[in-house]
Amino acid sequence: MSKTKWVLDPAHSEIQFKVKHLMITTVTGYFKKFNLEVETAGDDFTNASKIEFTADVDSVDTNNEQRDNHLRSADFFNASEFKEIKFSGIKYTGTKEEGKLQGALTLRGVTGNVVANVEFGGITVDPYGQTKAGFTVTGKLNRKEFGLGWGAVTEAGNVVVSDEVKFAGEFQLIKQA
């Protein structure tokens, strides 16, 4: 069976992360610029031969310019040196409807293993005749394992930013002719 290439529909996709602040509230951030390319055999995503995700670190947005600039600094993403976050899918286990995707995440020059939960939303044809596939992807990682070690503590001894970061993506892909 021939390979099918799928590209991101950025107008109908998003990637976000959530992290605890002072361990009492959660701050949500997004990457406004990102890409996802997938190659499959036909329309079967369970045996995809390529899953490549990248996010532009400079596009981080938490709805607070001062915090965004801090995230771009050497304390966190170090965007001047490490321009993108990259995830390469390695192995999918599960059913067509849901499963786990193991992959290599490179963040701030450090590559480590991450497992994401994947829910397949289905395949449909949009009003313009394009075949689309949809996915919800969730997971978590320890930011310190990827070199994001900034760790301020309040006077009372409370952690300012949790080590655990949750991520969630909604991805709509367009089948290429």
Short mmCIF file of C-alpha atoms in Angstrom, two decimals:
data_model
loop_
_atom_site.label_atom_id
_atom_site.label_comp_id
_atom_site.label_asym_id
_atom_site.label_seq_id
_atom_site.Cartn_x
_atom_site.Cartn_y
_atom_site.Cartn_z
CA MET A 1 0.00 0.00 0.00
CA SER A 2 1.32 3.45 -0.86
CA LYS A 3 2.22 6.06 1.74
CA THR A 4 -0.28 8.77 2.53
CA LYS A 5 0.98 12.14 3.70
CA TRP A 6 -1.04 14.21 6.20
CA VAL A 7 -0.28 17.84 7.06
CA LEU A 8 -1.55 20.07 9.84
CA ASP A 9 -4.63 22.24 9.44
CA PRO A 10 -3.43 25.08 11.73
CA ALA A 11 -6.81 26.84 11.72
CA HIS A 12 -8.38 23.84 13.46
CA SER A 13 -5.52 22.74 15.73
CA GLU A 14 -3.94 23.86 19.00
CA ILE A 15 -1.28 22.83 21.49
CA GLN A 16 -1.32 23.91 25.14
CA PHE A 17 0.47 23.21 28.38
CA LYS A 18 -0.58 23.62 32.00
CA VAL A 19 1.64 24.07 35.04
CA LYS A 20 0.87 24.72 38.70
CA HIS A 21 1.84 28.16 40.01
CA LEU A 22 2.51 28.42 43.77
CA MET A 23 0.87 24.97 43.86
CA ILE A 24 -2.56 26.62 44.21
CA THR A 25 -3.56 27.57 40.65
CA THR A 26 -2.86 26.38 37.14
CA VAL A 27 -1.42 28.58 34.39
CA THR A 28 -2.16 27.66 30.78
CA GLY A 29 0.12 28.43 27.87
CA TYR A 30 0.03 27.83 24.14
CA PHE A 31 2.42 27.66 21.24
CA LYS A 32 0.93 29.76 18.45
CA LYS A 33 3.25 28.36 15.74
CA PHE A 34 3.64 24.61 15.41
CA ASN A 35 3.57 21.90 12.78
CA LEU A 36 2.66 18.23 12.53
CA GLU A 37 3.36 15.86 9.64
CA VAL A 38 2.26 12.25 9.53
CA GLU A 39 2.76 9.45 6.99
CA THR A 40 0.49 6.42 7.02
CA ALA A 41 -0.32 3.38 4.92
CA GLY A 42 -3.68 4.39 3.50
CA ASP A 43 -5.87 5.88 6.24
CA ASP A 44 -4.54 3.63 9.05
CA PHE A 45 -2.83 5.80 11.67
CA THR A 46 -2.02 2.86 13.99
CA ASN A 47 1.04 1.97 11.89
CA ALA A 48 2.17 5.48 10.94
CA SER A 49 5.70 5.45 9.54
CA LYS A 50 6.31 9.12 10.41
CA ILE A 51 4.94 11.40 13.14
CA GLU A 52 6.90 14.66 13.42
CA PHE A 53 5.73 17.55 15.61
CA THR A 54 7.58 20.84 16.07
CA ALA A 55 6.72 23.99 18.01
CA ASP A 56 8.34 27.42 17.64
CA VAL A 57 9.56 28.36 21.14
CA ASP A 58 9.31 32.10 20.37
CA SER A 59 5.56 31.63 19.83
CA VAL A 60 4.89 30.72 23.49
CA ASP A 61 1.85 32.62 24.78
CA THR A 62 0.46 32.56 28.33
CA ASN A 63 -1.53 35.77 27.92
CA ASN A 64 1.10 37.65 29.97
CA GLU A 65 3.99 39.31 28.11
CA GLN A 66 6.31 39.44 31.14
CA ARG A 67 5.81 35.73 31.86
CA ASP A 68 6.20 34.85 28.15
CA ASN A 69 9.53 36.70 28.03
CA HIS A 70 10.64 34.84 31.18
CA LEU A 71 9.68 31.52 29.55
CA ARG A 72 11.76 32.43 26.46
CA SER A 73 14.77 33.30 28.68
CA ALA A 74 17.62 31.01 29.75
CA ASP A 75 15.67 30.22 32.96
CA PHE A 76 13.26 28.10 30.89
CA PHE A 77 13.20 27.46 27.11
CA ASN A 78 16.29 29.53 26.22
CA ALA A 79 14.68 30.46 22.89
CA SER A 80 17.74 32.34 21.61
CA GLU A 81 19.68 29.05 21.55
CA PHE A 82 16.94 26.41 21.20
CA LYS A 83 14.44 27.62 18.58
CA GLU A 84 12.07 24.65 18.57
CA ILE A 85 10.58 21.81 20.51
CA LYS A 86 10.48 18.55 18.56
CA PHE A 87 8.59 15.30 19.09
CA SER A 88 9.12 12.23 16.91
CA GLY A 89 6.67 9.37 17.31
CA ILE A 90 8.33 5.98 17.71
CA LYS A 91 5.69 3.39 18.65
CA TYR A 92 1.90 3.35 18.92
CA THR A 93 0.07 0.77 21.02
CA GLY A 94 -3.67 0.48 21.34
CA THR A 95 -6.70 0.41 19.10
CA LYS A 96 -7.69 2.59 16.17
CA GLU A 97 -9.86 4.65 18.56
CA GLU A 98 -7.36 5.21 21.39
CA GLY A 99 -3.92 4.30 22.52
CA LYS A 100 -0.51 5.45 23.62
CA LEU A 101 2.15 7.03 21.44
CA GLN A 102 5.72 6.70 22.64
CA GLY A 103 8.18 9.16 21.23
CA ALA A 104 11.34 11.19 21.58
CA LEU A 105 10.85 14.75 22.80
CA THR A 106 13.67 17.24 22.33
CA LEU A 107 13.33 20.31 24.51
CA ARG A 108 16.12 22.76 25.22
CA GLY A 109 18.63 20.40 23.56
CA VAL A 110 17.71 17.46 25.80
CA THR A 111 16.01 14.42 24.27
CA GLY A 112 13.92 12.09 26.40
CA ASN A 113 11.10 9.60 26.17
CA VAL A 114 7.51 10.83 26.46
CA VAL A 115 4.28 8.83 26.25
CA ALA A 116 1.14 10.60 25.03
CA ASN A 117 -2.46 9.43 25.18
CA VAL A 118 -4.09 9.58 21.75
CA GLU A 119 -7.81 9.63 20.95
CA PHE A 120 -8.76 9.30 17.30
CA GLY A 121 -11.71 11.54 16.41
CA GLY A 122 -12.26 10.01 13.00
CA ILE A 123 -11.93 10.87 9.33
CA THR A 124 -14.35 12.99 7.33
CA VAL A 125 -14.52 15.10 4.18
CA ASP A 126 -14.97 18.83 4.75
CA PRO A 127 -17.25 21.08 2.62
CA TYR A 128 -14.27 21.85 0.33
CA GLY A 129 -13.63 18.21 -0.54
CA GLN A 130 -10.58 17.80 1.72
CA THR A 131 -10.20 14.58 3.70
CA LYS A 132 -9.51 15.43 7.34
CA ALA A 133 -8.49 13.35 10.36
CA GLY A 134 -8.79 14.51 13.98
CA PHE A 135 -6.90 13.65 17.15
CA THR A 136 -6.85 14.63 20.81
CA VAL A 137 -3.44 14.13 22.43
CA THR A 138 -2.72 14.48 26.17
CA GLY A 139 0.11 13.68 28.52
CA LYS A 140 2.54 14.98 31.08
CA LEU A 141 6.26 15.34 31.61
CA ASN A 142 8.74 16.46 34.23
CA ARG A 143 10.21 19.76 32.99
CA LYS A 144 13.44 19.27 34.96
CA GLU A 145 14.22 16.12 32.96
CA PHE A 146 14.45 18.41 29.91
CA GLY A 147 16.72 21.06 31.38
CA LEU A 148 14.00 23.49 32.54
CA GLY A 149 15.39 23.59 36.03
CA TRP A 150 14.42 27.07 37.23
CA GLY A 151 13.07 26.59 40.72
CA ALA A 152 12.31 29.65 42.79
CA VAL A 153 10.81 29.15 46.24
CA THR A 154 8.73 31.68 48.18
CA GLU A 155 9.73 33.01 51.63
CA ALA A 156 7.30 30.53 53.15
CA GLY A 157 9.01 27.66 51.30
CA ASN A 158 6.37 27.14 48.61
CA VAL A 159 7.42 26.05 45.13
CA VAL A 160 6.67 28.74 42.53
CA VAL A 161 6.37 26.44 39.48
CA SER A 162 5.62 22.71 39.62
CA ASP A 163 7.95 20.20 37.98
CA GLU A 164 5.02 18.43 36.29
CA VAL A 165 3.77 19.95 33.06
CA LYS A 166 0.59 18.68 31.44
CA PHE A 167 0.14 19.05 27.69
CA ALA A 168 -2.88 18.74 25.43
CA GLY A 169 -3.28 19.05 21.71
CA GLU A 170 -6.17 19.11 19.29
CA PHE A 171 -4.91 18.26 15.82
CA GLN A 172 -6.75 18.24 12.52
CA LEU A 173 -4.79 16.82 9.62
CA ILE A 174 -5.39 17.24 5.90
CA LYS A 175 -4.79 14.27 3.60
CA GLN A 176 -2.49 15.16 0.71
CA ALA A 177 -3.29 13.99 -2.82
#
